[in-house]
XYZ file of C-alpha atoms in Angstrom:
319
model
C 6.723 18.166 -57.899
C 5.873 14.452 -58.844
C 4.822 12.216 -55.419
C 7.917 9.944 -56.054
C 10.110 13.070 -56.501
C 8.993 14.334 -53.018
C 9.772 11.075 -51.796
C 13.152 10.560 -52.687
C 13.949 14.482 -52.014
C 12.559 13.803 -47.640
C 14.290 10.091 -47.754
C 17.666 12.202 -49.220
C 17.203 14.646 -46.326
C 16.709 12.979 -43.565
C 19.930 10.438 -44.469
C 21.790 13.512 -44.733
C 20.869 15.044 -41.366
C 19.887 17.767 -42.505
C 16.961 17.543 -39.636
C 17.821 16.675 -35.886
C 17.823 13.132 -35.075
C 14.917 14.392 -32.840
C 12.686 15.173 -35.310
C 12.065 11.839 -36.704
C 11.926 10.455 -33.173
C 8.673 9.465 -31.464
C 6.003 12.228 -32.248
C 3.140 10.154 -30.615
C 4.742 9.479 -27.228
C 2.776 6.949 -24.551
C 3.691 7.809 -20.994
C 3.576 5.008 -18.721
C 2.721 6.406 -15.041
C 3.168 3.337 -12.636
C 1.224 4.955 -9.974
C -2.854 6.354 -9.422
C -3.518 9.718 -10.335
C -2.492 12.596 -7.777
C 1.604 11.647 -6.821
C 4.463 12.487 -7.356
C 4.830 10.287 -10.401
C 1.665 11.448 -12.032
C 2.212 15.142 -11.689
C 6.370 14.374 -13.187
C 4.895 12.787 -16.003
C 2.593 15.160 -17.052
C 4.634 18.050 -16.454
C 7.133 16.153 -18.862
C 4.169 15.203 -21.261
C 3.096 19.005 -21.617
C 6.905 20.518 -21.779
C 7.327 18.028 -25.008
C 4.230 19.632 -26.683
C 5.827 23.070 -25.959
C 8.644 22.123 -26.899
C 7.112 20.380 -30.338
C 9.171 17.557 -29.759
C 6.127 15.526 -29.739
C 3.273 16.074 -31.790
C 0.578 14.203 -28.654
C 1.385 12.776 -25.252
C -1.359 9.519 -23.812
C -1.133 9.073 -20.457
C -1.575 5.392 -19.060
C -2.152 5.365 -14.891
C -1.163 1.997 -13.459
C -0.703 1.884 -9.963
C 0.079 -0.515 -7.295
C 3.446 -2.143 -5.938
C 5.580 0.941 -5.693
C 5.258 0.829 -9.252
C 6.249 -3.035 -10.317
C 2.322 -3.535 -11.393
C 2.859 -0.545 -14.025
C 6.712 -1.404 -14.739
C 5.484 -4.714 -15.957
C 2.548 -3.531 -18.161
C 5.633 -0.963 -19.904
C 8.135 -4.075 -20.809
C 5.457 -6.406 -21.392
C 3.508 -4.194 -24.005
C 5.932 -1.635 -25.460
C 8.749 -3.958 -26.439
C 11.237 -2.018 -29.201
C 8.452 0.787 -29.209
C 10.632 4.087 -29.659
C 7.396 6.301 -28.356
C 7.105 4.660 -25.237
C 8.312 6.626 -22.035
C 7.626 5.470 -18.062
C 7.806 7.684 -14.978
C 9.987 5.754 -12.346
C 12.664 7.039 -9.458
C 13.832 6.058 -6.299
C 10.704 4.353 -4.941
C 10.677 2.061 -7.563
C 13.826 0.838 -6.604
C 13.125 0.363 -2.977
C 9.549 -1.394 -4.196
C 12.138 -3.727 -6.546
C 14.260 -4.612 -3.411
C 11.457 -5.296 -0.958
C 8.874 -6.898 -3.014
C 11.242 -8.918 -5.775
C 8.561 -8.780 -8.390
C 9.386 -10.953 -11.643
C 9.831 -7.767 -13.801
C 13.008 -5.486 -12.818
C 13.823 -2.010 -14.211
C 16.861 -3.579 -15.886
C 14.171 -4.992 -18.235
C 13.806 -1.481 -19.654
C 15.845 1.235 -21.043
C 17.269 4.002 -18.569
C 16.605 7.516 -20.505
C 17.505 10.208 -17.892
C 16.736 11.031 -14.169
C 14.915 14.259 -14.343
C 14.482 15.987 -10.709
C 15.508 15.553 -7.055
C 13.173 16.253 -4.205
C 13.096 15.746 -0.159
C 10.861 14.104 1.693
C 8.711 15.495 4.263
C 6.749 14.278 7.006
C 3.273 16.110 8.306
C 0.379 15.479 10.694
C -3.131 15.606 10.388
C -4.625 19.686 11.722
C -6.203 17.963 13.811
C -3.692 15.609 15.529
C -2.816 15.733 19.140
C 0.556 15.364 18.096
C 2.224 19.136 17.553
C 5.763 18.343 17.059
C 8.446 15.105 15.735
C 9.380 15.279 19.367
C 5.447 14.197 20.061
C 5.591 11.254 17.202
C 8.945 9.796 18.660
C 7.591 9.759 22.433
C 4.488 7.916 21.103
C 6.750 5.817 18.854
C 9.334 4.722 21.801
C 6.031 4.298 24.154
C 3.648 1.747 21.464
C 5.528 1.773 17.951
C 2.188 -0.313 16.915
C 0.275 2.952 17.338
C 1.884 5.358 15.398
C 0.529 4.493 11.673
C 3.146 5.990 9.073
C 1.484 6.598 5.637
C 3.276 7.006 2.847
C 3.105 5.367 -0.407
C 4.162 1.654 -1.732
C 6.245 -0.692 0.471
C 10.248 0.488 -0.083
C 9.405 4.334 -1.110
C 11.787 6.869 0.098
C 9.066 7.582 3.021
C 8.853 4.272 3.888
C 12.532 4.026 4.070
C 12.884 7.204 6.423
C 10.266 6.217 8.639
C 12.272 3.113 9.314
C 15.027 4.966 9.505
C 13.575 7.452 12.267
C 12.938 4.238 14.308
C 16.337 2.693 13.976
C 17.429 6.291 14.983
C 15.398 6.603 18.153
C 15.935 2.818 19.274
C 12.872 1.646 17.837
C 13.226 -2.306 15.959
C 12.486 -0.635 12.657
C 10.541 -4.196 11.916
C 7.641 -2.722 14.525
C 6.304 -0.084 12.929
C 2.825 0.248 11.621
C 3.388 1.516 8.347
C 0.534 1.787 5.969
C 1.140 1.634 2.386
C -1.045 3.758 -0.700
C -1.281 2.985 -4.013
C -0.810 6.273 -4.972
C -0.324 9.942 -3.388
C -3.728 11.045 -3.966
C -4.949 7.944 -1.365
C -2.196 9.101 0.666
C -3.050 12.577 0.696
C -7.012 12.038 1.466
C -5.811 9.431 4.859
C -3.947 11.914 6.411
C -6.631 14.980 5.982
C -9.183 12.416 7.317
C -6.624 11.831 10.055
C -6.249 7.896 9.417
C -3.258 7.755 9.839
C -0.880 9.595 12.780
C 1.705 10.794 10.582
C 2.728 11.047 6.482
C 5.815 11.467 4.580
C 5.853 12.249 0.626
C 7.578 14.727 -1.646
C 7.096 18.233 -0.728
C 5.324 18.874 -3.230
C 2.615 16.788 -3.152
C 1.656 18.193 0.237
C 2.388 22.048 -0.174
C -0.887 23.251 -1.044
C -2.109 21.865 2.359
C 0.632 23.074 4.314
C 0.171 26.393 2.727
C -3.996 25.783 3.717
C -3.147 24.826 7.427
C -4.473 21.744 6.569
C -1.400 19.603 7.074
C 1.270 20.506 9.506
C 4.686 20.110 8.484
C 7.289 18.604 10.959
C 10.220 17.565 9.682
C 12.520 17.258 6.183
C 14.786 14.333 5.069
C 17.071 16.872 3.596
C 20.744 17.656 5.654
C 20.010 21.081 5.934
C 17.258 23.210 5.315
C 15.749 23.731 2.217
C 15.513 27.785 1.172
C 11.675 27.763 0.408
C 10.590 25.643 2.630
C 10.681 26.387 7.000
C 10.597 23.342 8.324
C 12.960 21.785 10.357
C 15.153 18.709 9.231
C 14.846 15.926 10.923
C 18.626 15.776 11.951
C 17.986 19.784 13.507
C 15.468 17.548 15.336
C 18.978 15.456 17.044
C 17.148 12.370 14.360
C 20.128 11.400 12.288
C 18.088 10.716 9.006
C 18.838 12.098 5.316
C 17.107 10.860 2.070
C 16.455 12.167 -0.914
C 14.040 11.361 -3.625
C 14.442 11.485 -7.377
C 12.776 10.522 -9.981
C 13.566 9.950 -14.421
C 12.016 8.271 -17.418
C 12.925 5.182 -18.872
C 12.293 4.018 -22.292
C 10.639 0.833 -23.961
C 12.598 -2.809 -23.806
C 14.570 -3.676 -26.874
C 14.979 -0.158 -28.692
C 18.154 0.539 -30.233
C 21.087 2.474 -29.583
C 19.921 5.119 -32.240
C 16.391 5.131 -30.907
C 17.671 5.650 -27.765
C 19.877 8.355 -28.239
C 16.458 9.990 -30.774
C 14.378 9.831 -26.914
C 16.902 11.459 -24.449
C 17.583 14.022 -27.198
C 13.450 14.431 -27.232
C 13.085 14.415 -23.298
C 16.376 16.727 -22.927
C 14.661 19.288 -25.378
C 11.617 19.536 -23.569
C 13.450 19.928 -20.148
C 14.427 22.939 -21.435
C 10.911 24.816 -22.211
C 9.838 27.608 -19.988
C 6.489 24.977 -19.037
C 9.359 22.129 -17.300
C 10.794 25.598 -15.807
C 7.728 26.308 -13.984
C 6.639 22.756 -13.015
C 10.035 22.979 -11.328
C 9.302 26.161 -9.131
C 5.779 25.385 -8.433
C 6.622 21.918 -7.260
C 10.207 22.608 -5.565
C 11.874 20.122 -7.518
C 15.293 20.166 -7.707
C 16.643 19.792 -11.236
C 18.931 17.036 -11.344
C 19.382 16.512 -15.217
C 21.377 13.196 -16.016
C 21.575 10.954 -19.014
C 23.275 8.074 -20.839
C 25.766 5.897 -18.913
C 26.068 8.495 -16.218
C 22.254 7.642 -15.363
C 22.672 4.121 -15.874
C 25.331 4.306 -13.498
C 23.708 6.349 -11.265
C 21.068 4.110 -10.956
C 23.130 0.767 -10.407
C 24.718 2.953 -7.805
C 21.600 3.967 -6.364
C 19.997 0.315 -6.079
C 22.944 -0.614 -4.384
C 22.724 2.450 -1.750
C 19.536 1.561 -0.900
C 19.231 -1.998 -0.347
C 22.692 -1.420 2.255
C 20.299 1.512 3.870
C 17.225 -1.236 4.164
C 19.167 -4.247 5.226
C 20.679 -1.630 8.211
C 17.334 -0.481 8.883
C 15.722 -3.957 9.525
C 13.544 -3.834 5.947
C 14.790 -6.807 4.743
């Protein structure tokens, strides 16, 4: 067959549909993760990144870390650089949010495009092995006695830790506005303060703590979840008389300025690969929650969301 021939013959299929929408989206995806290696955000992305190549709805995935600022620093970079890119994807959730409300950077996520919200996960909180602390019960007592020295680590200013902790003090009649909490850039930091017991206590997804758990490493004292979660035996923190529940999810958002079609071409691409037995499996060996949602349902969800949390913050003395 002549080149031009050929031409014409893919140009006629493609306007007929003949192929998915999906398979002339973005092949050569860019995955924006607005946080340092070793969180919650880093491991969501790349479980995402790997389930498209399973799924061959991408033909590579680049990874771009860029911490800092509950994730403004790397929100910024995304709009900024990937304007009407259709291969762009970022990593955001709930603690982006909070970092939006508390820190008012001069990029917001309505800047970008909301693709879907991917998983749901609790928070929970753990001590260092070594701790003299054993219990919640031990944290609040020290908490009600010198709020000042009880450090909370978690990660960015306005995550869903950061929140709870605040929270917790509220709960306990503690001025939320006193306690010592000490923000990382990314869970990885996080992670290595509390096993070289710099801090008192940390909060985080499950997940990014289980393998220490597991090791004895990390003890495990209390859940932001209402009731107990089935894998997991630890105690919520309302069990623990603390009336506290928040949850933590997190989604993808695409580039600034793509169109309707080119959206529609990406949530098709990032629904496909949510499907692949690899996305199963991050799910189970993470205990995330899937919480599948696209289009206007997510954008709404989101608005929603924004709204939920700045009334939990302004009640709990955060701004």
């Amino acid at each position: 067959m002549r080149r031009d021939t050929f031409l014409k013959s893919l140009a006629a299929l493609a306007a007929s549909s003949s192929l998915p929408m999906s398979a002339w989206a973005a092949t050569n995806i860019k995955m924006m993760i607005p946080a340092n290696p070793g969180g919650g955000w880093d491991a969501t992305g790349r479980a995402l990144g790997k389930a498209l190549l399973e799924a061959k709805a991408a033909d590579t995935v680049t990874f771009d870390n860029k911490g800092g600022a509950a994730g403004a620093l790397g929100l910024a970079q995304f709009v900024n650089a990937s304007k009407g890119d259709p291969n762009a994807l970022m990593v955001m959730g709930a603690v982006m949010l909070g970092g939006i409300i508390t820190g008012k950077p001069p990029v917001s996520i309505t800047a970008a495009t909301p693709i879907a919200r991917l998983t749901s996960e609790y928070n929970v909180f753990v001590l260092p092995a070594n701790s003299p602390f054993k219990t919640m019960a031990d944290v609040v007592a020290q908490l009600k006695k010198d709020p000042g020295s009880v450090k909370w680590g978690g990660g960015s200013r306005g995550s869903t830790e950061h929140i709870a902790a605040a929270m917790i003090a509220r709960e306990v009649g503690v001025d939320p506005a006193r306690i010592n909490y000490v923000a990382f850039r990314g869970g990885g930091e996080a992670t290595a303060a509390i096993l070289g017991g710099n801090v008192t206590i940390g909060g985080s997804g499950y997940s990014e703590f289980a393998e220490y758990i597991k090791a004895g490493k990390m003890k495990a004292v209390g859940v932001t979840s209402g009731a107990r979660l089935k894998s997991i035996d630890v105690p919520t923190l309302k069990e623990q008389g603390i009336n506290v529940e928040i949850g933590n999810w997190r989604g993808v958002y695409g580039a600034p300025g793509i169109t309707p079609e080119q959206r529609k071409a990406l949530t098709e691409v990032v629904l496909k690969a949510l499907k692949t037995k690899s996305w199963s499996e991050a799910l189970v060996k993470n205990d995330w929650t899937a919480a599948v949602l696209s289009g206007p349902a997510f954008e709404k969800f989101v608005d929603d969301d924004f709204a939920s949390l700045r009334a939990t913050m302004v009640k709990s003395g955060m701004i």
